[in-house]
Coordinates of C-alpha atoms and ligand atoms in Angstrom, one line a residue:
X17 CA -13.4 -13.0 27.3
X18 CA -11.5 -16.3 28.0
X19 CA -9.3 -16.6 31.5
X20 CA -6.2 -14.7 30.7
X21 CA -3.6 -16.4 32.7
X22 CA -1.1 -14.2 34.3
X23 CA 2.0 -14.1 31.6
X24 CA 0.6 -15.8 29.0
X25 CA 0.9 -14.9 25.6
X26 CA -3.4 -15.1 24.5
X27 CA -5.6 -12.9 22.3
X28 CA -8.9 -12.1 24.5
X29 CA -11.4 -14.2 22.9
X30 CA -15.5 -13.2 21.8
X31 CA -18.2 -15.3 20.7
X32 CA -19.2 -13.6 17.5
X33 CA -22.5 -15.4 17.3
X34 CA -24.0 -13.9 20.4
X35 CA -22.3 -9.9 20.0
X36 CA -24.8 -7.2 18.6
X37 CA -23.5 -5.4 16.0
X38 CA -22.5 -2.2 18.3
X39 CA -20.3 -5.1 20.2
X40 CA -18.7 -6.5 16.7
X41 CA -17.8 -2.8 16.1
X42 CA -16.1 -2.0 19.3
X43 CA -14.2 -5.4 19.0
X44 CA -13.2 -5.0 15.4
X45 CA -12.3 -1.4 15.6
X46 CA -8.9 -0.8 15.2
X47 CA -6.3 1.5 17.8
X48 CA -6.7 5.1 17.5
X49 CA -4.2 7.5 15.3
X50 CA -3.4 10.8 16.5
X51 CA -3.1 12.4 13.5
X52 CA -3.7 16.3 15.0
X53 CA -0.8 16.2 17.1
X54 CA 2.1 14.4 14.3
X55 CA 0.8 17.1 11.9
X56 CA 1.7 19.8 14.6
X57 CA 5.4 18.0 14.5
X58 CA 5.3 17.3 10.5
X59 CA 4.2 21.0 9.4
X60 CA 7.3 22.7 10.4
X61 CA 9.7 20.2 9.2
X62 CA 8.2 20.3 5.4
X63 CA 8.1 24.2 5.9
X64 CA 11.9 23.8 6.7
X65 CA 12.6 21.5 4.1
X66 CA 10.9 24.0 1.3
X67 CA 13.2 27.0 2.7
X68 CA 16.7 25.1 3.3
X69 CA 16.8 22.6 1.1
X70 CA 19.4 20.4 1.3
X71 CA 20.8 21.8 4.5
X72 CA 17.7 21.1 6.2
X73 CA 18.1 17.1 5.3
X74 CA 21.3 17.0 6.3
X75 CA 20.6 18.7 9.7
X76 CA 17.6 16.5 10.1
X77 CA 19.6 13.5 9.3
X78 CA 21.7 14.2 12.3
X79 CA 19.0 14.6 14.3
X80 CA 16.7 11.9 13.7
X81 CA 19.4 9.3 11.7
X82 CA 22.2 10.3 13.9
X83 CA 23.9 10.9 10.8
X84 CA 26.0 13.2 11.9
X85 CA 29.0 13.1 9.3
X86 CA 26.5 12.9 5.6
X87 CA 28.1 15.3 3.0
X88 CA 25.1 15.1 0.9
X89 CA 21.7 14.1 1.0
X90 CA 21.2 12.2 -2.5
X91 CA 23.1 8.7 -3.1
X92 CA 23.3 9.1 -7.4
X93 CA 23.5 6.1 -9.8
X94 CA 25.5 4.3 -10.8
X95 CA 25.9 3.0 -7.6
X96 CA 29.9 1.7 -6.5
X97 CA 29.7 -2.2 -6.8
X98 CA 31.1 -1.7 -2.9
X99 CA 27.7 0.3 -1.5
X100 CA 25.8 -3.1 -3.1
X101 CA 28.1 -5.9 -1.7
X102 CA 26.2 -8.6 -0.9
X103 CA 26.4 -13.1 0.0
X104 CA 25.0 -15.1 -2.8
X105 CA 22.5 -16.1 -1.0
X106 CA 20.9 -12.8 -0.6
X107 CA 21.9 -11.7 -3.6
X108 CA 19.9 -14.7 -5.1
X109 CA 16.7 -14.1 -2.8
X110 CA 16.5 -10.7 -4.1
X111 CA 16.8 -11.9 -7.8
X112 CA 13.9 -14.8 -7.2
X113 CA 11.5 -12.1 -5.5
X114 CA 12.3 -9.4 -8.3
X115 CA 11.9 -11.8 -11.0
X116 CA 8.0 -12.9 -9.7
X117 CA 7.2 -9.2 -9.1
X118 CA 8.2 -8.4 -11.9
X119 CA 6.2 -11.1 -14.0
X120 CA 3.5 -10.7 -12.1
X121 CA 3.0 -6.9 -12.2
X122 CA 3.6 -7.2 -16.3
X123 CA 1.0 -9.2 -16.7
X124 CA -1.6 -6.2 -15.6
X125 CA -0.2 -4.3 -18.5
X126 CA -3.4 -3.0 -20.8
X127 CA -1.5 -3.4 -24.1
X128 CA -4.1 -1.6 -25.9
X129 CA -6.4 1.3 -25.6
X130 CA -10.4 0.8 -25.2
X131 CA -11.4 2.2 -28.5
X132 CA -15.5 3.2 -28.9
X133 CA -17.5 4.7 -31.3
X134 CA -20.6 5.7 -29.5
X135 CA -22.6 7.4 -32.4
X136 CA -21.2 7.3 -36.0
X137 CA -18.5 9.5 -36.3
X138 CA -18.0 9.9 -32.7
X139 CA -15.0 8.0 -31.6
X140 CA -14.4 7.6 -28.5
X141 CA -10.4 6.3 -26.8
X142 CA -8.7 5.7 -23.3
X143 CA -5.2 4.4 -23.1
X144 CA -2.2 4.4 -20.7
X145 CA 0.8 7.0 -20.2
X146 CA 3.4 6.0 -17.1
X147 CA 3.7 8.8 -14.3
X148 CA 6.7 10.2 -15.3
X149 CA 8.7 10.9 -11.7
X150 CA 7.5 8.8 -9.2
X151 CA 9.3 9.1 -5.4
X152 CA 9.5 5.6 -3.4
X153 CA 9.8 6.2 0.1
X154 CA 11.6 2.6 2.0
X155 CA 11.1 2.7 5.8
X156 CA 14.4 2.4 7.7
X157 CA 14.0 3.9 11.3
X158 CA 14.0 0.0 13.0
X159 CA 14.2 -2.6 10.2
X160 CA 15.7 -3.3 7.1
X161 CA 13.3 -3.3 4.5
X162 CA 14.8 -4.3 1.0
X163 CA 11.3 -6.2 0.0
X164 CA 9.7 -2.5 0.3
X165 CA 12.0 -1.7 -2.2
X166 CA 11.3 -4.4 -4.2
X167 CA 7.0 -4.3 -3.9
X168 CA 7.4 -0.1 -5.0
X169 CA 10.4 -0.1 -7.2
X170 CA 9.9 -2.8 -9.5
X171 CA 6.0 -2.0 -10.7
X172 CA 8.0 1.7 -11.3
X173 CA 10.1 -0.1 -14.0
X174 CA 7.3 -2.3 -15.5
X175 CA 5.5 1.0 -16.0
X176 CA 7.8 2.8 -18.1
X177 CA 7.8 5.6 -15.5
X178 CA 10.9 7.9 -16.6
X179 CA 12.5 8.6 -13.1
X180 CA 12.5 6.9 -10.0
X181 CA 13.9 8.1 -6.9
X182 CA 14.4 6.1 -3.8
X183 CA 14.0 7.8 -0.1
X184 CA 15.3 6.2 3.3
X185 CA 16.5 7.0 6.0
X186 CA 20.4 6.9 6.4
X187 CA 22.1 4.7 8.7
X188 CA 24.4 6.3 11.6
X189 CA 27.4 6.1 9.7
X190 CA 26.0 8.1 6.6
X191 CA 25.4 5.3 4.2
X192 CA 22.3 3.2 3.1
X193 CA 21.7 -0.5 3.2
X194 CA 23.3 -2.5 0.8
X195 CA 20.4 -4.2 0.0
X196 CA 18.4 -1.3 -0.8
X197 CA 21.2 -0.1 -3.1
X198 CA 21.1 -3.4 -4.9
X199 CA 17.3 -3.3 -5.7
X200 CA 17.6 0.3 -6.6
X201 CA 20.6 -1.1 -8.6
X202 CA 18.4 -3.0 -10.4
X203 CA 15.2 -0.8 -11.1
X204 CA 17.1 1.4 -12.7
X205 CA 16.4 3.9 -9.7
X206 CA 18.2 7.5 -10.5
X207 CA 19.2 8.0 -7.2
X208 CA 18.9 7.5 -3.3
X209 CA 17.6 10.6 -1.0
X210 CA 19.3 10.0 2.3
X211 CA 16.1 11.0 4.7
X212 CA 13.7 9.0 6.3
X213 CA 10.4 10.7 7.8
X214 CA 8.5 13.8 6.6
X215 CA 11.6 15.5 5.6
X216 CA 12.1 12.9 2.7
X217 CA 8.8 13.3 1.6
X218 CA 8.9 16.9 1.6
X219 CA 11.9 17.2 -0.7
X220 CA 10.2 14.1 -2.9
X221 CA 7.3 16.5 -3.3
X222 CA 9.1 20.2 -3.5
X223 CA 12.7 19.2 -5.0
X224 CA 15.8 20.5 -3.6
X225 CA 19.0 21.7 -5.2
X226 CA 19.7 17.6 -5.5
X227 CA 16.3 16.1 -5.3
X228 CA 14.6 15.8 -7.8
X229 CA 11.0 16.9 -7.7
X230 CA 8.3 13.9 -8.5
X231 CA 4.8 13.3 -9.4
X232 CA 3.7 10.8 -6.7
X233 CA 5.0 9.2 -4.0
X234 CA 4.6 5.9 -2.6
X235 CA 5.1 3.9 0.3
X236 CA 4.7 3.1 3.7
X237 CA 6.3 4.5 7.0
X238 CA 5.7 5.3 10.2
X239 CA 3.3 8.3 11.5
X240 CA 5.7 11.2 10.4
X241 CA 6.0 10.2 6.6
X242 CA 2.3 9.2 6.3
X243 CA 1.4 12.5 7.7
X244 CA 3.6 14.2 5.8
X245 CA 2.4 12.3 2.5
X246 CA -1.4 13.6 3.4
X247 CA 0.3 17.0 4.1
X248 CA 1.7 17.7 0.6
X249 CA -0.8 15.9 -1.5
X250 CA -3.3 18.5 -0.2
X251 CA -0.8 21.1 -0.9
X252 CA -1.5 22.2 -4.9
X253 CA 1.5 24.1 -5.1
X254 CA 3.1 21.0 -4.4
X255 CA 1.8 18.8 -7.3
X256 CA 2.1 16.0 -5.9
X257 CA 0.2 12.5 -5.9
X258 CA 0.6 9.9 -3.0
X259 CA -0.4 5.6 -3.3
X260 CA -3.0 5.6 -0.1
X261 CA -3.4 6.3 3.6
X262 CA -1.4 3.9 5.5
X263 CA -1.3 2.3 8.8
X264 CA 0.1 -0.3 11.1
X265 CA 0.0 -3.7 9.2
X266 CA -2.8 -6.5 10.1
X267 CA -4.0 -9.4 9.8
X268 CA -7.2 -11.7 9.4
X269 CA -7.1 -15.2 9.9
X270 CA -10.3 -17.7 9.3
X271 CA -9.3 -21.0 10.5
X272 CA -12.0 -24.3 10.9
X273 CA -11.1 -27.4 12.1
X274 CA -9.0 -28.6 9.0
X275 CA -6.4 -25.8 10.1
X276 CA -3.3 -27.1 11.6
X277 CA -3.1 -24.7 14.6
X278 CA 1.1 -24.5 14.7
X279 CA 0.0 -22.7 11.1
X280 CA -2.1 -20.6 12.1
X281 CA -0.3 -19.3 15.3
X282 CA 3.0 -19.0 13.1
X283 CA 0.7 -16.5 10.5
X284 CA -1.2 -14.7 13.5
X285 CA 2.9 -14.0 14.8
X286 CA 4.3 -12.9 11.7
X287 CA 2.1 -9.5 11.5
X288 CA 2.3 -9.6 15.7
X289 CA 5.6 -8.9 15.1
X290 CA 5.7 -5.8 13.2
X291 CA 4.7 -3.7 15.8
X292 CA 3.0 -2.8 19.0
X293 CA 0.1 -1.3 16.9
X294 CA -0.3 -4.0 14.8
X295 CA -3.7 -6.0 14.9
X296 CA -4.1 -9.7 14.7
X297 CA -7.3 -10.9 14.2
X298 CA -8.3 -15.2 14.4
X299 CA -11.8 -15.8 13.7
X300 CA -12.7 -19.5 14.1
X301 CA -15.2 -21.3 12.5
X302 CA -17.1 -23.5 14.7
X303 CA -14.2 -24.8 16.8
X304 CA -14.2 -27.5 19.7
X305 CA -12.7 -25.6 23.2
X306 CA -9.8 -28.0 22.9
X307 CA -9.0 -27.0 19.2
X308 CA -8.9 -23.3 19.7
X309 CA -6.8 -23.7 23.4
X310 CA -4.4 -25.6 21.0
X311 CA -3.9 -22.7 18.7
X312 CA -3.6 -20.5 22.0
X313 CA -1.1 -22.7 23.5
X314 CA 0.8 -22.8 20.0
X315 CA 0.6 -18.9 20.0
X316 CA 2.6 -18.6 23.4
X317 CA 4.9 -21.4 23.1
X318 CA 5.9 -20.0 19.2
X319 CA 6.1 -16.3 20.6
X320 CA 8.0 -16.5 23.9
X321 CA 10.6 -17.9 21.4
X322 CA 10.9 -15.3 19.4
X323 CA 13.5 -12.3 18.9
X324 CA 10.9 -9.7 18.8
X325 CA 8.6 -11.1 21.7
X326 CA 8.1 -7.8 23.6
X327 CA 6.6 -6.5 20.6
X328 CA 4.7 -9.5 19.7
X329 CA 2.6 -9.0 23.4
X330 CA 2.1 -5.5 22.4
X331 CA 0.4 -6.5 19.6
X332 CA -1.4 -9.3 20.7
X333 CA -2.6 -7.0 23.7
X334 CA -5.1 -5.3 21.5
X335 CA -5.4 -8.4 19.3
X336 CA -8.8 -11.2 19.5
X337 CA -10.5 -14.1 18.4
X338 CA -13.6 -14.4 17.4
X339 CA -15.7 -17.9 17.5
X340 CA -17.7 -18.1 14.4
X341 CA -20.6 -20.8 13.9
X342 CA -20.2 -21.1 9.9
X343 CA -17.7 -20.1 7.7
X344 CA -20.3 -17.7 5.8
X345 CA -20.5 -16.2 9.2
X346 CA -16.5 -16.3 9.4
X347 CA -16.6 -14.4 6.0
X348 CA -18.9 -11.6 6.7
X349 CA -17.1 -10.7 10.0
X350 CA -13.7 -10.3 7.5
X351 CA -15.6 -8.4 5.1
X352 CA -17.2 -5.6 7.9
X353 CA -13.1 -5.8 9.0
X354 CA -11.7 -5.4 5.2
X355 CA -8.5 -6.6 6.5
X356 CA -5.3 -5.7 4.6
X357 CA -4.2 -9.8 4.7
X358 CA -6.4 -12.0 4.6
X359 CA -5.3 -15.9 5.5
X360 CA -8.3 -18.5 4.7
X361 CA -6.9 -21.6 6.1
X362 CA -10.3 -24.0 6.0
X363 CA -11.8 -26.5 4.1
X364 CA -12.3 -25.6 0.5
X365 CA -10.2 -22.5 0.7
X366 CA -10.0 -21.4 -2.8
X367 CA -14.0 -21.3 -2.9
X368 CA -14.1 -19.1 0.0
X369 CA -12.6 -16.4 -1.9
X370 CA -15.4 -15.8 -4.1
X371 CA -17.2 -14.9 -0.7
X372 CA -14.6 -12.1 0.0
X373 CA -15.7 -8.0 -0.4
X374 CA -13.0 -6.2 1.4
X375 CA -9.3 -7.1 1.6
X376 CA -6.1 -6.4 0.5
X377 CA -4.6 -9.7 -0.2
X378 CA -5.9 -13.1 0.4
X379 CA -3.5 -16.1 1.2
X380 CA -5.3 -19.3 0.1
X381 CA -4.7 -22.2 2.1
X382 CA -2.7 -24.2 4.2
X383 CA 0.6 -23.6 2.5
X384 CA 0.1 -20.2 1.7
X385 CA 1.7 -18.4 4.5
X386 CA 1.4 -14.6 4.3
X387 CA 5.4 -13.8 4.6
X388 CA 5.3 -15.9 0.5
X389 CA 3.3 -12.5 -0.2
X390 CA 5.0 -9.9 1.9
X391 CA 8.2 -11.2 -0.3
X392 CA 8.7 -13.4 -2.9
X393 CA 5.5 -14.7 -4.5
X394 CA 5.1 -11.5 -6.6
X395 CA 1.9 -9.9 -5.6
X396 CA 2.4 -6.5 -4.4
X397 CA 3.1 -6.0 -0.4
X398 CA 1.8 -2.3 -0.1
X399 CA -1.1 -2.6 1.1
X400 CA -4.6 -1.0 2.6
X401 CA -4.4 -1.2 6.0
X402 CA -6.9 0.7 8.7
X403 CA -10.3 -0.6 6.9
X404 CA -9.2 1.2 3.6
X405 CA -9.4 -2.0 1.8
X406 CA -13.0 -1.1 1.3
X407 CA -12.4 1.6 -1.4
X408 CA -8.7 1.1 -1.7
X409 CA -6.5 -1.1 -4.2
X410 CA -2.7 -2.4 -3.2
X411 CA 0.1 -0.7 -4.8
X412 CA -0.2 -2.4 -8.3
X413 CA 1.0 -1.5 -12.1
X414 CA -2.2 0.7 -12.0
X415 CA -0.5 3.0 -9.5
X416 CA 2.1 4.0 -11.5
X417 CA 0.6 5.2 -14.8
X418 CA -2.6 7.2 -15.5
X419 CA -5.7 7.1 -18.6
X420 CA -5.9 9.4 -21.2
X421 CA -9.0 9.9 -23.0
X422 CA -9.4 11.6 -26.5
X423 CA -12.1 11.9 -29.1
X424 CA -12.3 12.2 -32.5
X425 CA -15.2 13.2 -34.9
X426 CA -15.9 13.4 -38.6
X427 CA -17.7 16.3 -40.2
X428 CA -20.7 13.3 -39.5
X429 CA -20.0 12.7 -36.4
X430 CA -20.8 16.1 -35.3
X431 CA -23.8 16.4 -37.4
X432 CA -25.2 13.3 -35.3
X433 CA -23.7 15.0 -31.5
X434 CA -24.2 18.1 -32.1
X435 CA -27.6 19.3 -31.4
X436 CA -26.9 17.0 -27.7
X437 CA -24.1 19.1 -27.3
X438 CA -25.8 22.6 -27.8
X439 CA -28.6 22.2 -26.4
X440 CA -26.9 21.2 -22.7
X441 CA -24.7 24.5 -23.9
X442 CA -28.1 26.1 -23.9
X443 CA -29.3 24.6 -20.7
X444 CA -26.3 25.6 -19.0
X445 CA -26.4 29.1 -20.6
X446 CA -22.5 28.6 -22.0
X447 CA -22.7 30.5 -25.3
X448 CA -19.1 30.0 -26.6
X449 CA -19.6 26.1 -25.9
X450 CA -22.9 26.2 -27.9
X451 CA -21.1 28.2 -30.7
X452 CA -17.7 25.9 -30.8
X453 CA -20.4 23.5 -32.4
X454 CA -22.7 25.5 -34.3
X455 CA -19.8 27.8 -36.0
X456 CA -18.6 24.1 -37.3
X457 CA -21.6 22.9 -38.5
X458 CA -22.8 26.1 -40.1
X459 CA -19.4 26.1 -42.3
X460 CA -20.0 22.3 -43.1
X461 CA -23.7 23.9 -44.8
X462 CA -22.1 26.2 -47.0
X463 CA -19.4 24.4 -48.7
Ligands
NAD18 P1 10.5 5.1 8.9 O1 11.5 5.1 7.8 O2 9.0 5.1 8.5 O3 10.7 6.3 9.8 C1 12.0 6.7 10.3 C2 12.0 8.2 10.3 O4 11.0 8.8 11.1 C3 13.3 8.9 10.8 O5 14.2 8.9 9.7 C4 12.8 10.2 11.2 O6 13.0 11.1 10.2 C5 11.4 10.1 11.5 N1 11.2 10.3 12.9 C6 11.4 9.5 14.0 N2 11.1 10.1 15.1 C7 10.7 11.3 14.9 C8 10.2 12.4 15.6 N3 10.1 12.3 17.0 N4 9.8 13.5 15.0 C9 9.9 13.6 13.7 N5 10.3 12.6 12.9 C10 10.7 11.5 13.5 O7 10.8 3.8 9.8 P2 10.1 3.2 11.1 O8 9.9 4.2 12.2 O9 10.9 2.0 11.4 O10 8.7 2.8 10.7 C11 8.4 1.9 9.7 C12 6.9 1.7 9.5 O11 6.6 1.2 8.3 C13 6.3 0.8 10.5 O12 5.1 1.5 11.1 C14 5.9 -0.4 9.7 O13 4.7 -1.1 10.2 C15 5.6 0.2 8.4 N6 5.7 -0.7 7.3 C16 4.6 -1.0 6.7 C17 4.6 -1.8 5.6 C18 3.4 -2.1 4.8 O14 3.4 -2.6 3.7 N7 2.2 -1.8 5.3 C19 5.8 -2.4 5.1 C20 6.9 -2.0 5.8 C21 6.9 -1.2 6.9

């Protein structure tokens, strides 16, 4: 590790060339969740939400929201132009962003259905039906989040889906953000559950007297909803779907010597500041000792100026940099990581990205700082964080609409599966299945 000077602002640094992989794995791993305890906190409040319904929001409104005067849980469209009021200039922002998620997600429409006919006779489809209800959950315990709105609402509407239902927490005086009203304005969202935590996601999943029950629910939150989206999607009775585990945000950043450091200091800040147990990660690619201490000088000097500095040295606490000789070395590092961003700010970035496994969403290039994607750009923000990028897709059109398959045979077509079909029947000694198909084909003899 490098000197840490007292009161500086520095990620401890490694030199990834000379670590075993035992070392790389205790450096890369990422802070500990304690899920067993928040499920002991989160069980009882969905139980209580199942028995009291509506009255069990409101109470936990007060409680956690300090919402202490909310009539009723549910916000219903059409939403008064005065819960939506909003400058131009945000009003605009949210327009721009909508618009390029919107396109965006569109485009991964599969207009038609994959059509086969694997024998003849045998035809074989898949095509695409929208989750019907589908429950967005926007975190609102410390931050406004309207681009959360945004990432999980509008892919809801490009999918067809029938009903969409927003959840967030409401503020102390019983209302929601305007901005969130505005997006769910515009999504054609059916209403606004005033709850925030596990509670909202219980009566997402379960229903109350004015909740409507949905399908699947999405989004990110803090400990209490993401336990208490693992809790009901293992419940059957509940029915219920959910996007993907989630976890504090992060953030991989490759960076050679063509990297202007104020760049990549300003991206490694942006997901410092989200939260104590966020994770920053620089790994640099063959750098002189004088280019990475600029990039460490440009990390303090940007962050002692910032609002949100306190949480920024939480972060960067359990934060490194790794010194990489090549940038196939560089790579291979982010791809045992599987990072949920992804910045490649080096030589040749766009050919990098052909090198990349594992990762949520890569920013390529000097001018492609990660907040373009976290708002505006119109790829999706909800991401896999926690090393779940490995076997885990973002939120995208895909998350909102399921395959059906069907099959259709001719009198042929059977003649030519047929004997397959019985004799795996026979194999796995199920008569009736074996006689679904002989019964057929012996009535096709005697006409
Ligand atoms: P939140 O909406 O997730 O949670 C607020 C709710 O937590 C409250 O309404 C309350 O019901 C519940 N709660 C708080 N303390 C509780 C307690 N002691 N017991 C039971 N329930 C309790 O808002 P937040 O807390 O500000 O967290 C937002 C999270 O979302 C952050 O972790 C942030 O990193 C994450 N986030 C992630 C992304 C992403 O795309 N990965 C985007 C935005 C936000």
């Amino acid at each position: 590790a490098a000197p840490n000077d007292e009161g500086r602002i520095v990620m401890k640094r490694f030199d990834a060339s000379t670590a075993t992989e035992k070392e790389l794995d205790d450096i890369l791993r990422r802070p500990a969740q304690k899920t067993n305890d928040i499920m002991g906190i989160v069980g009882p409040i969905v139980s209580d939400v199942r028995a009291r319904g509506d009255q069990a929001l409101l109470d936990f409104a007060a409680k956690f929201d300090k919402a202490t005067t909310l009539k009723s849980p549910v916000l219903k469209a059409p939403y008064a132009p005065e819960l939506m009021a909003l400058d131009e200039e945000t009003i605009a922002a949210i327009d721009i962003s909508f618009e390029n998620i919107r396109k965006f997600h569109a485009a991964q429409k599969e207009d038609k259905p994959t059509v086969v006919e694997t024998m003849p006779g045998v035809k074989c489809s898949r095509f695409v039906r929208p989750i019907e209800r589908v429950g967005c959950y926007i975190p609102g315990g410390t931050a406004v989040l309207p681009s959360t709105a945004l990432m999980l609402g509008v892919p809801a509407l490009v999918a067809g889906c029938k009903k969409i239902v927003f959840a967030s927490p409401p503020r102390p005086d019983g209302t929601c953000t305007p901005e969130i009203v505005y997006v769910a304005h515009k999504v054609g969202a059916e209403c606004i559950v005033l709850a925030g935590g596990a509670q909202a996601v219980a009566a997402l999943a379960y229903g109350t007297e004015s909740v409507p029950k949905v399908d699947k629910i999405l989004g990110p939150g803090n400990q209490f909803v993401t336990a208490g989206k693992m809790l009901v999607s293992n419940d059957t009775s509940a029915g219920v779907s959910i996007d993907m585990p989630a976890g504090p945000s992060e953030v991989l950043v490759i960076a050679d010597s063509d990297a202007n450091p104020a760049f990549v200091a300003s991206d490694l800040l942006s997901q410092a500041e989200h939260g104590v147990d966020s994770q920053v990660i620089l790994v640099a690619v063959d750098l002189t000792e004088e280019q990475l201490k600029r990039i460490e000088d440009e990390v303090h000097d940007q962050a002692v100026k910032l609002p949100r500095v306190e949480i920024v040295k939480g972060a960067i606490a359990h934060s490194v940099t790794l010194q990489a000789k090549t940038i196939e070395e560089a790579v291979r590092l982010s791809n045992v990581y599987a990072p949920e961003h992804l910045i490649l700010q080096v030589r040749d970035a766009a050919k990098v990205v052909d090198m990349v496994e594992h990762a949520g969403s890569i920013f390529v290039g000097a001018w492609t700082p990660e907040s373009v994607g976290d708002y505006s750009a119109g790829v999706n923000h909800s991401l896999p964080t926690y090393g779940y990028a490995r076997q885990y897709s973002g939120v995208n059109l895909g998350t909102y609409v399921k395959h059906v398959t069907s099959s259709e045979l001719t009198e042929e077509g059977l003649r030519n599966v047929g004997a397959a079909v019985m004799r795996l029947a026979h194999v796995e000694q199920l008569e009736a299945h074996r006689r679904a198909v002989e019964i057929r084909l012996e009535h096709a003899d005697r006409k």
